[in-house]
Coordinates of C-alpha atoms (C1' of nucleotides) in Angstrom, one line a residue:
Chain A
M188 CA 23.2 -69.0 -31.3
S189 CA 24.8 -67.6 -34.4
H190 CA 24.6 -64.0 -35.5
D191 CA 24.3 -63.1 -39.1
R192 CA 26.4 -60.2 -40.2
L193 CA 24.2 -59.6 -43.2
E194 CA 21.0 -59.5 -41.3
C195 CA 22.4 -57.1 -38.7
A196 CA 23.9 -54.9 -41.4
A197 CA 20.5 -54.8 -43.2
Q198 CA 18.7 -53.8 -40.0
I199 CA 21.2 -51.1 -39.3
R200 CA 20.9 -49.7 -42.8
E201 CA 17.1 -50.0 -42.8
Q202 CA 16.9 -47.6 -39.9
G203 CA 19.0 -45.0 -41.7
F204 CA 22.3 -45.7 -39.9
R205 CA 25.6 -46.7 -41.3
V206 CA 27.2 -50.1 -41.4
T207 CA 30.8 -49.5 -40.3
P208 CA 33.6 -52.0 -39.8
Q209 CA 33.7 -51.1 -36.2
R210 CA 30.1 -52.0 -35.6
L211 CA 30.5 -55.3 -37.4
L212 CA 33.7 -56.1 -35.4
L213 CA 31.8 -55.4 -32.2
L214 CA 29.0 -57.8 -33.2
D215 CA 31.6 -60.5 -33.9
A216 CA 33.4 -59.9 -30.7
I217 CA 30.2 -60.2 -28.6
C218 CA 29.3 -63.3 -30.5
E219 CA 32.7 -64.9 -29.8
G220 CA 32.0 -65.0 -26.1
N221 CA 30.2 -67.7 -24.2
G222 CA 27.3 -65.3 -24.1
H223 CA 28.2 -62.9 -21.3
T224 CA 30.8 -60.6 -22.6
T225 CA 32.1 -57.8 -20.6
F226 CA 33.2 -54.4 -22.0
D227 CA 36.8 -55.2 -21.5
E228 CA 36.6 -58.5 -23.3
I229 CA 34.9 -56.9 -26.2
Y230 CA 37.4 -54.1 -26.3
E231 CA 40.3 -56.4 -26.3
R232 CA 38.9 -58.7 -28.9
V233 CA 38.1 -55.8 -31.3
K234 CA 41.5 -54.2 -30.6
S235 CA 43.3 -57.4 -31.6
K236 CA 41.7 -57.2 -35.0
A237 CA 41.6 -53.4 -35.4
P238 CA 44.3 -51.9 -33.0
G239 CA 43.3 -48.4 -33.9
I240 CA 39.8 -48.6 -32.4
N241 CA 39.0 -46.3 -29.6
Q242 CA 37.3 -47.0 -26.3
A243 CA 34.8 -44.2 -26.8
T244 CA 33.8 -45.8 -30.0
V245 CA 33.2 -49.1 -28.3
Y246 CA 31.0 -47.4 -25.7
R247 CA 29.1 -45.5 -28.2
S248 CA 28.6 -48.5 -30.6
L249 CA 27.5 -50.7 -27.8
D250 CA 24.8 -48.2 -26.8
F251 CA 23.9 -47.9 -30.4
L252 CA 23.5 -51.6 -30.9
C253 CA 21.5 -51.9 -27.7
E254 CA 19.1 -49.2 -28.8
L255 CA 18.6 -51.1 -32.1
R256 CA 18.0 -54.2 -30.0
L257 CA 20.6 -56.1 -31.9
V258 CA 22.4 -56.5 -28.6
V259 CA 21.1 -56.8 -25.1
S260 CA 22.8 -56.1 -21.9
A261 CA 22.5 -57.2 -18.3
E262 CA 24.1 -56.3 -15.0
I263 CA 26.0 -59.3 -13.5
E264 CA 27.7 -58.5 -10.2
G265 CA 28.1 -54.9 -10.9
R266 CA 29.5 -55.4 -14.4
T267 CA 27.5 -54.8 -17.6
V268 CA 27.6 -57.8 -19.9
Y269 CA 26.5 -58.0 -23.5
E270 CA 24.9 -60.6 -25.7
I271 CA 23.6 -60.9 -29.2
A272 CA 19.9 -60.4 -29.1
G273 CA 17.5 -62.5 -31.1
E274 CA 18.7 -65.7 -29.5
T275 CA 16.0 -67.6 -27.7
P276 CA 15.1 -65.5 -24.6
H277 CA 16.9 -66.7 -21.5
H278 CA 18.1 -65.6 -18.1
H279 CA 21.0 -66.1 -15.8
L280 CA 21.7 -67.8 -12.6
V281 CA 24.7 -66.3 -10.9
C282 CA 26.3 -68.0 -8.0
R283 CA 27.3 -65.4 -5.4
K284 CA 30.1 -67.6 -4.1
C285 CA 31.9 -69.0 -7.1
G286 CA 30.6 -66.6 -9.6
A287 CA 29.5 -69.3 -12.1
V288 CA 26.9 -68.2 -14.5
Q289 CA 24.4 -70.7 -16.0
D290 CA 21.6 -70.0 -18.4
L291 CA 18.0 -70.4 -17.5
A292 CA 15.3 -71.0 -20.0
D293 CA 12.6 -68.5 -20.3
F294 CA 9.6 -70.7 -19.8
H295 CA 10.1 -70.5 -16.0
F296 CA 8.9 -66.9 -16.1
E297 CA 5.9 -67.3 -18.3
E298 CA 3.5 -67.7 -15.5
L299 CA 4.9 -64.7 -13.6
R300 CA 4.8 -62.6 -16.7
S301 CA 1.2 -63.3 -17.5
H302 CA 0.2 -63.0 -13.9
L303 CA 1.7 -59.5 -13.6
L304 CA 0.0 -58.4 -16.8
E305 CA -3.4 -59.6 -15.7
E306 CA -3.2 -58.7 -12.1
H307 CA -1.1 -55.5 -12.1
G308 CA -1.5 -54.4 -15.7
F309 CA 2.3 -54.3 -15.8
K310 CA 4.0 -55.6 -19.0
T311 CA 7.3 -56.9 -17.8
D312 CA 10.3 -57.1 -20.1
L313 CA 11.6 -60.0 -18.0
D314 CA 14.4 -60.2 -20.4
H315 CA 17.8 -61.3 -19.5
M316 CA 17.0 -61.5 -15.8
V317 CA 19.9 -62.0 -13.4
L318 CA 19.1 -64.2 -10.4
N319 CA 21.7 -64.3 -7.7
G320 CA 22.1 -67.2 -5.3
L321 CA 24.1 -70.2 -4.4
C322 CA 24.8 -73.0 -6.9
A323 CA 24.5 -76.7 -6.1
G324 CA 28.2 -77.1 -5.8
C325 CA 28.7 -74.2 -3.4
M326 CA 25.7 -75.3 -1.3
K327 CA 27.3 -78.7 -0.8
N328 CA 30.7 -77.3 0.2
Q329 CA 29.1 -74.9 2.6
S330 CA 27.0 -77.2 4.7
Chain B
M80 CA 7.6 -50.5 7.7
S81 CA 9.1 -48.8 10.7
H82 CA 12.6 -49.0 11.8
D83 CA 13.6 -49.1 15.4
R84 CA 16.6 -47.1 16.3
L85 CA 17.1 -49.0 19.5
E86 CA 17.0 -52.3 17.9
C87 CA 19.4 -51.3 15.1
A88 CA 21.7 -49.8 17.7
A89 CA 21.6 -53.0 19.7
Q90 CA 22.5 -55.1 16.7
I91 CA 25.4 -52.9 15.8
R92 CA 26.8 -53.0 19.3
E93 CA 26.2 -56.7 19.6
Q94 CA 28.5 -57.4 16.7
G95 CA 31.3 -55.3 18.2
F96 CA 30.8 -52.1 16.2
R97 CA 30.1 -48.7 17.3
V98 CA 26.8 -46.8 17.3
T99 CA 27.6 -43.4 15.9
P100 CA 25.2 -40.5 15.3
Q101 CA 26.1 -40.7 11.6
R102 CA 24.9 -44.2 11.4
L103 CA 21.7 -43.5 13.1
L104 CA 21.1 -40.5 10.9
L105 CA 21.6 -42.6 7.9
L106 CA 19.0 -45.1 9.1
D107 CA 16.6 -42.3 9.6
A108 CA 17.3 -40.9 6.2
I109 CA 16.7 -44.2 4.4
C110 CA 13.5 -44.7 6.4
E111 CA 12.1 -41.3 5.4
G112 CA 12.0 -42.2 1.8
N113 CA 9.2 -44.0 0.1
G114 CA 11.4 -47.1 0.2
H115 CA 13.7 -46.6 -2.7
T116 CA 16.2 -44.0 -1.6
T117 CA 19.2 -43.1 -3.7
F118 CA 22.6 -42.1 -2.5
D119 CA 22.0 -38.5 -3.3
E120 CA 18.7 -38.3 -1.4
I121 CA 20.3 -39.9 1.6
Y122 CA 23.2 -37.6 1.5
E123 CA 21.1 -34.5 1.2
R124 CA 18.8 -35.6 4.0
V125 CA 21.6 -36.3 6.4
K126 CA 23.4 -33.2 5.4
S127 CA 20.4 -31.1 6.3
K128 CA 20.6 -32.4 9.8
A129 CA 24.3 -32.7 10.1
P130 CA 25.9 -30.4 7.6
G131 CA 29.4 -31.5 8.5
I132 CA 28.9 -35.1 7.3
N133 CA 31.2 -36.3 4.5
Q134 CA 30.2 -38.2 1.4
A135 CA 32.9 -40.8 2.1
T136 CA 31.3 -41.5 5.4
V137 CA 27.9 -42.0 3.8
Y138 CA 29.4 -44.4 1.3
R139 CA 31.3 -46.3 4.0
S140 CA 28.3 -46.4 6.4
L141 CA 25.9 -47.6 3.7
D142 CA 28.3 -50.4 2.9
F143 CA 28.5 -51.1 6.6
L144 CA 24.8 -51.2 7.2
C145 CA 24.3 -53.4 4.1
E146 CA 26.9 -55.9 5.4
L147 CA 25.1 -56.1 8.7
R148 CA 21.9 -56.6 6.7
L149 CA 20.2 -53.7 8.5
V150 CA 19.9 -52.2 5.0
V151 CA 19.4 -53.8 1.6
S152 CA 20.3 -52.3 -1.7
A153 CA 19.0 -52.9 -5.3
E154 CA 20.0 -51.6 -8.7
I155 CA 17.2 -49.6 -10.3
E156 CA 18.0 -48.2 -13.7
G157 CA 21.7 -48.0 -13.1
R158 CA 21.3 -46.3 -9.7
T159 CA 21.7 -48.1 -6.4
V160 CA 18.8 -47.6 -4.1
Y161 CA 18.6 -48.4 -0.4
E162 CA 15.9 -49.6 1.9
I163 CA 15.6 -50.6 5.5
A164 CA 15.9 -54.4 5.7
G165 CA 13.6 -56.6 7.8
E166 CA 10.5 -55.4 6.2
T167 CA 8.5 -58.1 4.5
P168 CA 10.4 -59.3 1.5
H169 CA 9.2 -57.6 -1.6
H170 CA 10.3 -56.7 -5.1
H171 CA 10.0 -53.8 -7.5
L172 CA 8.2 -53.1 -10.8
V173 CA 10.0 -50.3 -12.6
C174 CA 8.3 -48.6 -15.5
R175 CA 10.9 -48.0 -18.2
K176 CA 8.9 -45.1 -19.6
C177 CA 7.8 -43.0 -16.6
G178 CA 10.2 -44.5 -14.1
A179 CA 7.4 -45.2 -11.6
V180 CA 8.3 -47.8 -9.0
Q181 CA 5.8 -50.1 -7.4
D182 CA 6.3 -52.8 -4.9
L183 CA 5.5 -56.4 -5.6
A184 CA 4.7 -58.9 -2.9
D185 CA 7.1 -61.8 -2.6
F186 CA 4.7 -64.6 -3.0
H187 CA 4.7 -64.3 -6.8
F188 CA 8.2 -65.7 -6.7
E189 CA 7.6 -68.6 -4.4
E190 CA 6.9 -71.1 -7.1
L191 CA 9.9 -70.0 -9.2
R192 CA 12.1 -70.2 -6.1
S193 CA 11.2 -73.7 -5.2
H194 CA 11.3 -74.8 -8.7
L195 CA 14.8 -73.6 -9.2
L196 CA 15.9 -75.3 -6.0
E197 CA 14.4 -78.7 -6.9
E198 CA 15.2 -78.7 -10.6
H199 CA 18.5 -76.9 -10.7
G200 CA 19.8 -77.2 -7.2
F201 CA 20.2 -73.5 -7.2
K202 CA 19.1 -71.6 -4.1
T203 CA 18.2 -68.1 -5.4
D204 CA 18.3 -65.1 -3.1
L205 CA 15.4 -63.6 -5.2
D206 CA 15.6 -60.7 -2.8
H207 CA 14.6 -57.3 -3.9
M208 CA 14.3 -58.1 -7.5
V209 CA 13.9 -55.3 -10.0
L210 CA 11.6 -56.0 -12.9
N211 CA 11.5 -53.6 -15.7
G212 CA 8.6 -53.1 -18.0
L213 CA 5.7 -50.9 -18.9
C214 CA 3.2 -49.8 -16.4
A215 CA -0.6 -49.8 -17.0
G216 CA -0.7 -46.0 -17.5
C217 CA 2.1 -45.9 -20.0
M218 CA 0.8 -48.9 -21.9
K219 CA -2.5 -47.0 -22.4
N220 CA -0.9 -43.8 -23.6
Q221 CA 1.3 -45.7 -26.0
S222 CA -1.2 -47.6 -27.9
Chain C
dA699 C1' 42.9 -46.4 27.0
dT700 C1' 41.9 -48.6 22.9
dT701 C1' 40.8 -48.7 18.3
dA702 C1' 36.8 -48.1 15.4
dC703 C1' 35.1 -44.3 12.9
dT704 C1' 35.0 -39.9 10.7
dG705 C1' 36.5 -35.9 7.8
dC706 C1' 39.4 -34.3 4.4
dA707 C1' 41.6 -34.4 0.2
dA708 C1' 43.5 -36.8 -3.3
dA709 C1' 43.4 -40.8 -6.2
dG710 C1' 41.2 -44.0 -9.1
dG711 C1' 38.2 -46.0 -12.5
dA712 C1' 34.5 -46.0 -15.7
dT713 C1' 31.9 -43.5 -18.9
dT714 C1' 30.7 -39.3 -21.5
dT715 C1' 31.5 -35.2 -24.3
dG716 C1' 33.4 -31.6 -27.7
dC717 C1' 35.5 -31.1 -31.7
dA718 C1' 38.1 -32.0 -35.8
dT719 C1' 38.6 -35.6 -39.2
dG720 C1' 37.2 -39.4 -41.8
dT721 C1' 33.9 -42.3 -44.4
dG722 C1' 29.6 -44.8 -45.8
dA723 C1' 25.4 -43.9 -48.4
Chain D
dT417 C1' 28.3 -34.5 -51.3
dC418 C1' 27.0 -34.5 -46.6
dA419 C1' 25.4 -36.2 -42.5
dC420 C1' 26.8 -39.9 -39.6
dA421 C1' 30.7 -42.1 -37.1
dT422 C1' 35.2 -42.2 -35.4
dG423 C1' 39.5 -40.9 -32.9
dC424 C1' 41.5 -38.2 -29.6
dA425 C1' 41.8 -35.8 -25.4
dA426 C1' 39.7 -33.6 -21.8
dA427 C1' 36.0 -33.5 -18.7
dT428 C1' 32.8 -35.5 -15.6
dC429 C1' 30.9 -38.5 -12.5
dC430 C1' 30.9 -41.9 -8.9
dT431 C1' 33.4 -44.3 -5.6
dT432 C1' 37.4 -45.6 -3.0
dT433 C1' 41.6 -44.8 -0.2
dG434 C1' 45.4 -43.0 3.0
dC435 C1' 46.0 -40.6 6.8
dA436 C1' 45.5 -37.8 10.8
dG437 C1' 42.3 -36.6 14.2
dT438 C1' 38.0 -37.8 17.0
dA439 C1' 34.9 -40.2 19.7
dA440 C1' 32.4 -44.6 21.3
dT441 C1' 33.1 -48.4 24.4

DNA sequence: ATTACTGCAAAGGATTTGCATGTGA
DNA sequence: TCACATGCAAATCCTTTGCAGTAAT
């Protein structure tokens, strides 16, 4: 659940890229969230610590961090959200009514994953899936 | 796999909306595809038959048809794709390398669906899921 | 005769890009 | 030092909106 600045920095440097304050701030900002941080949230958080930062830099650095797999992204209701990678793999249940997001452990997908590999020869990422639906609360209120 | 203009028209009229040539052309255009038709493809196809049609109309009509559930949409690699609804429910395997899309029968998800309902009280739509990964061909070429 | 729908053009928002400057290695 | 990154501003892309005219019922 925690991200380690040092380790991230090492990985960035290892691959021949540069450790900049902006990139570290971004990692911090993504980490601060409850796990599903939008671009705007990230931008605001970083700007509060480094007012001079530019949106373009945030876009570029997010892409960069995603490519290095230090950060992962998912699409939730049309918005791209970011999370620190390397945490235990998990997925998201998004209620289409109230918008609540809850995490879902990865083991639910293990069978599907191995099945697709054996039967279809398809190696799914199955990473950070977003499942839409109706949460328990909203189902009650609806019926 | 086929769409029935008459039935669609009936459903539109039933709900108090109007059956316009544009809407019928859109349905045809979506149907012509292999099942995952992008906005641009739809727009081009319709324009070839009715050059006067406007992009805004296509956007509006697609939204309209989706709301009536005559058409369903999914996000594949950042692009929204459309399909005629009412076909047997299915999902998509998208290769992140070559971009190939193959259909996946729904039954693979039945267990997950019921499990989430019982265990988490969460009723997933699990409709038109898009699973990214590596297809058999690309896996071979990579290793 | 209504009023939903379309076409047009302009607005809006999100993301990308070119280029000069700055900075980490 | 020198290539990688950043900041800035403009460009681009996708989608939405207001409004006047058109057409389905």
